[in-house]
mmCIF file of C-alpha atoms in Angstrom:
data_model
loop_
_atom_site.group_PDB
_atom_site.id
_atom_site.type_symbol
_atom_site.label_atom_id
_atom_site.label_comp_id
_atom_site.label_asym_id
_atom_site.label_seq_id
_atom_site.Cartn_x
_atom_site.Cartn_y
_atom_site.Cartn_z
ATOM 1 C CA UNK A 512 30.017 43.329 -24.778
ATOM 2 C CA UNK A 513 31.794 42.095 -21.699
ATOM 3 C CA UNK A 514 28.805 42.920 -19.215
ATOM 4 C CA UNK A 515 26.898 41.049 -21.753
ATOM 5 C CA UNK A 516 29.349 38.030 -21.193
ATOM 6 C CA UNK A 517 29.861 38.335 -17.439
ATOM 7 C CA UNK A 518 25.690 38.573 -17.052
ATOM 8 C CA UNK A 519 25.992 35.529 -19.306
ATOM 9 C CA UNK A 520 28.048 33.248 -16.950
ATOM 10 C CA UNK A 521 26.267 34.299 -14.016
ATOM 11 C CA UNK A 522 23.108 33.368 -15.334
ATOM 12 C CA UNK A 523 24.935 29.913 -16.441
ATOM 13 C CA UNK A 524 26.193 29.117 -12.763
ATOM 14 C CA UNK A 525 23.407 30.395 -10.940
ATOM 15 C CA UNK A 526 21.217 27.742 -13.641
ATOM 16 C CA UNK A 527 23.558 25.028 -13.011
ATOM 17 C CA UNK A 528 24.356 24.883 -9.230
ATOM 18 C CA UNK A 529 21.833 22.370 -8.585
ATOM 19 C CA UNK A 530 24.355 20.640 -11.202
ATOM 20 C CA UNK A 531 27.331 20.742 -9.261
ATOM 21 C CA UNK A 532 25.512 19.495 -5.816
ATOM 22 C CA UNK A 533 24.080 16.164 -7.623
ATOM 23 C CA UNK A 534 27.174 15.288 -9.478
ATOM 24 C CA UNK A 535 28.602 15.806 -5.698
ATOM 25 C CA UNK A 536 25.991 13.567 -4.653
ATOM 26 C CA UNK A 537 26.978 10.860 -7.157
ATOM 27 C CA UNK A 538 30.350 11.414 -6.984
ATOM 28 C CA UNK A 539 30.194 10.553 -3.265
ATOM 29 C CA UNK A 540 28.791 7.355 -4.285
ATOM 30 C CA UNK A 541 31.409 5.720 -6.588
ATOM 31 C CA UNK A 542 30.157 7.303 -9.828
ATOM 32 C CA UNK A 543 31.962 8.035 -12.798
ATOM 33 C CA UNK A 544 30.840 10.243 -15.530
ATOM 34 C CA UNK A 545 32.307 9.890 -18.646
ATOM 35 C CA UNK A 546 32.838 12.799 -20.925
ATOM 36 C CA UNK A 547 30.390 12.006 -23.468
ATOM 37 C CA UNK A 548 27.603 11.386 -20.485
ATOM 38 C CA UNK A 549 28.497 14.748 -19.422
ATOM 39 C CA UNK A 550 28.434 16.702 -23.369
ATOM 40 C CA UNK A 551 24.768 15.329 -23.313
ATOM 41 C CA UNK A 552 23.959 16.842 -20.128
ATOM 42 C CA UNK A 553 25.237 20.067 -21.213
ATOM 43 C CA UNK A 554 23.733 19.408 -24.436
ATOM 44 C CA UNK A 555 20.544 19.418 -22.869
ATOM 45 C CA UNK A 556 21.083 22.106 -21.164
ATOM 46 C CA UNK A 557 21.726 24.552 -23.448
ATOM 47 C CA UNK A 558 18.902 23.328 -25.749
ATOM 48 C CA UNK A 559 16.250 23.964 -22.687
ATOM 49 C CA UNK A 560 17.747 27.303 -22.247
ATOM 50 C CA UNK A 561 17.227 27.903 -26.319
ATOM 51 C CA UNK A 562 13.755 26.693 -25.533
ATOM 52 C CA UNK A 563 12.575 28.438 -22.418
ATOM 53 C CA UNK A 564 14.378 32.337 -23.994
ATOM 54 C CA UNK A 565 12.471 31.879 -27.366
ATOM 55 C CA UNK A 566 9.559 29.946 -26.336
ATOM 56 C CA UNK A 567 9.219 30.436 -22.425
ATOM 57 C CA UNK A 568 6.134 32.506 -23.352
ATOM 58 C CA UNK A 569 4.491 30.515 -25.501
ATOM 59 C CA UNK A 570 5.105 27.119 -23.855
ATOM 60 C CA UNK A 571 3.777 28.964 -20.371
ATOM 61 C CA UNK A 572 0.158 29.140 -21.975
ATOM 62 C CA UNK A 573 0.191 25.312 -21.713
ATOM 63 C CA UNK A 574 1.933 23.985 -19.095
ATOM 64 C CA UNK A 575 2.736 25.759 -16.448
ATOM 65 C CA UNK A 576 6.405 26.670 -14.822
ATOM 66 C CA UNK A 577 5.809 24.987 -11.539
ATOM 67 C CA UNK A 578 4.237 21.501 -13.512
ATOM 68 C CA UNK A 579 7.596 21.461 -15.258
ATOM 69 C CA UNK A 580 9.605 22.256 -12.140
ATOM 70 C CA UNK A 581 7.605 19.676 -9.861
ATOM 71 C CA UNK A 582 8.111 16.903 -12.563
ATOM 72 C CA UNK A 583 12.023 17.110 -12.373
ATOM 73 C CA UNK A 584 12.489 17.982 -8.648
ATOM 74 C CA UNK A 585 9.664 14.753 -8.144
ATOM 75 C CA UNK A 586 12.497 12.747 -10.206
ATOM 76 C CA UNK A 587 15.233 14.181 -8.291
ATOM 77 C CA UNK A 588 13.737 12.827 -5.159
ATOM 78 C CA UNK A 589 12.688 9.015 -6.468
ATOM 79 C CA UNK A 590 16.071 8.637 -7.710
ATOM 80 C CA UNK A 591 17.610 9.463 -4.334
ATOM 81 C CA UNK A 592 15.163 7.385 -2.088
ATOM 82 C CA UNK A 593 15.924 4.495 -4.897
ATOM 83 C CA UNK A 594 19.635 4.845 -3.667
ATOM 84 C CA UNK A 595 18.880 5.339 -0.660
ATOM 85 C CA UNK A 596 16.767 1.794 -0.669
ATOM 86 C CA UNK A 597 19.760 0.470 -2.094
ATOM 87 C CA UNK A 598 22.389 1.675 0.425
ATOM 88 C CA UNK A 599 19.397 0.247 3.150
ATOM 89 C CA UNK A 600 19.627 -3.069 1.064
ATOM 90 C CA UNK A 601 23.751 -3.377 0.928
ATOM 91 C CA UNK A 602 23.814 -2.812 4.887
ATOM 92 C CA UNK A 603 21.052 -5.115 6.255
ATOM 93 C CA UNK A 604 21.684 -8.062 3.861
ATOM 94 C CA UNK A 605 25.490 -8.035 2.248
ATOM 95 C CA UNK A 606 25.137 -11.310 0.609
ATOM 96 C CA UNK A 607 22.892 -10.289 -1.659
ATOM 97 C CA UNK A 608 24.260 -8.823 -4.854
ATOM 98 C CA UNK A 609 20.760 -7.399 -6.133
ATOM 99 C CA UNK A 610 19.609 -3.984 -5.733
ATOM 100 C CA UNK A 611 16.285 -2.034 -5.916
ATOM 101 C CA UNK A 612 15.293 -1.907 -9.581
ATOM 102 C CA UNK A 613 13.097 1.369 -9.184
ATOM 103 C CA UNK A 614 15.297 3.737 -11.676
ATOM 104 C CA UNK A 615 18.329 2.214 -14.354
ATOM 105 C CA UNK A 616 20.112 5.289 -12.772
ATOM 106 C CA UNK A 617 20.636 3.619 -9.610
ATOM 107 C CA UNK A 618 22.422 0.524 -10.538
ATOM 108 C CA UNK A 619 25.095 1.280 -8.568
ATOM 109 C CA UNK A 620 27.635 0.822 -11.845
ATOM 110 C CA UNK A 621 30.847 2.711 -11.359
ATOM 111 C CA UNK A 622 30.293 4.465 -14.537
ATOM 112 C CA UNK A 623 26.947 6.246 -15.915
ATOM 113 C CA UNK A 624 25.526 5.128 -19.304
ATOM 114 C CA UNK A 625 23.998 7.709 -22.083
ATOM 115 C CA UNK A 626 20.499 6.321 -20.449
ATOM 116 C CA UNK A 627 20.979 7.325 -17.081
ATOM 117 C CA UNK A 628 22.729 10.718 -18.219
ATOM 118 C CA UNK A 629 19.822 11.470 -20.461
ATOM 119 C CA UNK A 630 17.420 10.737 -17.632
ATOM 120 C CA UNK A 631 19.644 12.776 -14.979
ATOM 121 C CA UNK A 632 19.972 15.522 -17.366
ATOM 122 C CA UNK A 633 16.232 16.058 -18.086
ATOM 123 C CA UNK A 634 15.719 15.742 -14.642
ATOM 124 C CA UNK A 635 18.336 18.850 -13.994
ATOM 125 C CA UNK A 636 16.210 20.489 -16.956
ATOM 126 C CA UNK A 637 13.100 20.548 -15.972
ATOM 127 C CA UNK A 638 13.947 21.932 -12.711
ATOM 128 C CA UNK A 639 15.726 24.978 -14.349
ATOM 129 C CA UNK A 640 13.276 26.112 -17.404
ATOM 130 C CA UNK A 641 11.844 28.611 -14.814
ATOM 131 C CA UNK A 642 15.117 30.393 -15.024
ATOM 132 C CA UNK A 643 15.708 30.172 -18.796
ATOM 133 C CA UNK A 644 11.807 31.947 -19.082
ATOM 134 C CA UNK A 645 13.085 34.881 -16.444
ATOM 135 C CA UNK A 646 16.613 35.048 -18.837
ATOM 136 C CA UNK A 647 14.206 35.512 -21.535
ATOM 137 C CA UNK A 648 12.045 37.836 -19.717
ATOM 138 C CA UNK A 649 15.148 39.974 -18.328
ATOM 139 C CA UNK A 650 16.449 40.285 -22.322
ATOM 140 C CA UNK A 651 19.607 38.155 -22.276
ATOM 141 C CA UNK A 652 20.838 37.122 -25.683
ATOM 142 C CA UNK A 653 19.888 34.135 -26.275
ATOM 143 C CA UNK A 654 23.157 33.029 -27.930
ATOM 144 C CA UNK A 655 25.194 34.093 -25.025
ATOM 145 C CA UNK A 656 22.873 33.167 -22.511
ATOM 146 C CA UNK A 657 23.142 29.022 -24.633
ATOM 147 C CA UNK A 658 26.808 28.842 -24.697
ATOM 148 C CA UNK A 659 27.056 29.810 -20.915
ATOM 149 C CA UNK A 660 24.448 27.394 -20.068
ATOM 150 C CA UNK A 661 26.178 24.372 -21.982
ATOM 151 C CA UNK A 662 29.772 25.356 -20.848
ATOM 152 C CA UNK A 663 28.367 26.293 -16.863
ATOM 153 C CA UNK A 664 26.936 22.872 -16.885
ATOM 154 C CA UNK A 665 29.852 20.574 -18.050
ATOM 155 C CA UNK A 666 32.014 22.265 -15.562
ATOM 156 C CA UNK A 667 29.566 22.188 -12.678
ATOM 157 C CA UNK A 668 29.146 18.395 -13.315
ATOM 158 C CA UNK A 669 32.563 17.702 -14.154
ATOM 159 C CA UNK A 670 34.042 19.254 -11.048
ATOM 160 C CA UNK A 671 31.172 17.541 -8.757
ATOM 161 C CA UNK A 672 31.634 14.761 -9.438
ATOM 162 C CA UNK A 673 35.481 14.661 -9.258
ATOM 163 C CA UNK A 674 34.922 16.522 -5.661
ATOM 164 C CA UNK A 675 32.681 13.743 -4.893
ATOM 165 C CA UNK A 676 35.129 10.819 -5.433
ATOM 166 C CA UNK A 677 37.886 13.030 -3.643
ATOM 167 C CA UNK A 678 35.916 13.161 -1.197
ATOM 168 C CA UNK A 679 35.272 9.506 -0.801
ATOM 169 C CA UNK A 680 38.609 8.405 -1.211
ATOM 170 C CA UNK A 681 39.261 10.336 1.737
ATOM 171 C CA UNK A 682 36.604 8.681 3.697
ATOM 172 C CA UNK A 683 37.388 5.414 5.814
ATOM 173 C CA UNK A 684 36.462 2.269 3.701
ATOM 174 C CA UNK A 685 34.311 1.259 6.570
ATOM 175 C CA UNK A 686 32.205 4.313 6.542
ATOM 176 C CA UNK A 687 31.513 3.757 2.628
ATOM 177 C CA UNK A 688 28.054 2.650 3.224
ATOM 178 C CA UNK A 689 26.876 5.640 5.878
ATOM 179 C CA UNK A 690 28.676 8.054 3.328
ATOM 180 C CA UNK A 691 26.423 6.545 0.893
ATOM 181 C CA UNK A 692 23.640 6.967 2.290
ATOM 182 C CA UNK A 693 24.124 10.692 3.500
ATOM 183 C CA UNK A 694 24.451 11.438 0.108
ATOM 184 C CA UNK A 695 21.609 10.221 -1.359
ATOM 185 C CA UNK A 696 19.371 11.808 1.300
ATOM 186 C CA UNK A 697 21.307 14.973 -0.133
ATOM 187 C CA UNK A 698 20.012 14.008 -3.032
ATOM 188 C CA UNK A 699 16.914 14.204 -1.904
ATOM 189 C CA UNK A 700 17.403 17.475 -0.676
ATOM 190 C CA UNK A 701 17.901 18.873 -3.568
ATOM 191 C CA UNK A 702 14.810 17.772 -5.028
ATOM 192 C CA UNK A 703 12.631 19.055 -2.038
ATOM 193 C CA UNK A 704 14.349 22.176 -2.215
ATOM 194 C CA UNK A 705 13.287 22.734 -5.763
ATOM 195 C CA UNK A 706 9.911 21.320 -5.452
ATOM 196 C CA UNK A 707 9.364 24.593 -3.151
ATOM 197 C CA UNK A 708 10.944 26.902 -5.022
ATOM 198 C CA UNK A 709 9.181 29.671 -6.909
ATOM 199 C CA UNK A 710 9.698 29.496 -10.210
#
């Protein structure tokens, strides 16, 4: 039973790292993410693991892994270049209080709403149902292999984005901006990263 469990959380962190380095990202850039914002995203992320275990197979006859993968990493990557827009924006003309309307996401609010959670979260989905389909493949139980997945991904976002705001309160007030912007190109990052990867 415990290699069962320990194969379990693996699975769950390994699923959910690209988790922990957005919720960075956001943290870095004055986010908060409240705890019910967070259950959804872990909510969601245990229901695409249910999905891609028991119907991986089936669902691959249709659309294929790398459609699903492209569509969330291609989300990834607008919502950073939005912020990034909007960090461009803030340092070229101050006065003005409006900012890029390309995602709700990037509203630069201090906290997230269930909208931009649900759309963050099905981002961070999409980009993962590749692994939930090898889980399957590889035999995992799909209970375990759920509850590992919800609970990996409500600590990997929790913890990023408290790392994030540590680190910006460390940060010089002046360099706010620059810090900004360096993390939504990591953003982006991300999102190229797993637009190339093999699912």
């Amino acid at each position: 039973m415990l290699p069962v469990a320990i194969a379990s959380l693996l699975f769950g962190f390994a699923t959910n790292m690209d988790n922990f380095s957005v919720a960075v990202s956001y943290g870095l850039r004055r986010y908060r993410m409240s705890w019910l914002g967070n259950a959804l995203i872990a909510a969601l992320s245990g229901s695409s693991t249910f999905l891609a275990m028991g119907l991986g197979g089936w669902v691959q006859q249709y659309v294929p892994l790398i459609w699903a993968q492209r569509l969330g990493s291609g989300l990834l990557i607008v919502m950073g270049a939005s912020a990034l827009g909007g960090v461009w924006l803030n340092l070229n003309h101050p006065s003005k209080t409006t900012k890029p309307n390309l995602l709700p996401i990037l509203d630069y609010a201090y906290d997230f709403t269930l909208y931009q959670s649900l759309l963050l979260g099905l981002a961070l989905t999409l980009t993962n149902f590749a692994t939930g389909v090898a889980a399957g493949l590889a035999q995992l139980p799909i209970a375990s292999a759920v509850i590992a997945s919800t609970v990996t991904s409500w600590l990997c976002i929790g913890s990023g984005f408290w790392l994030g705001q540590q680190l910006r309160e460390q940060t010089p007030l002046r360099f706010g901006p620059y810090l900004e912007g360096l993390a939504s190109l990591f953003l982006i990052a991300v999102g190229v990263l797993k637009w190339f990867e093999s699912p």
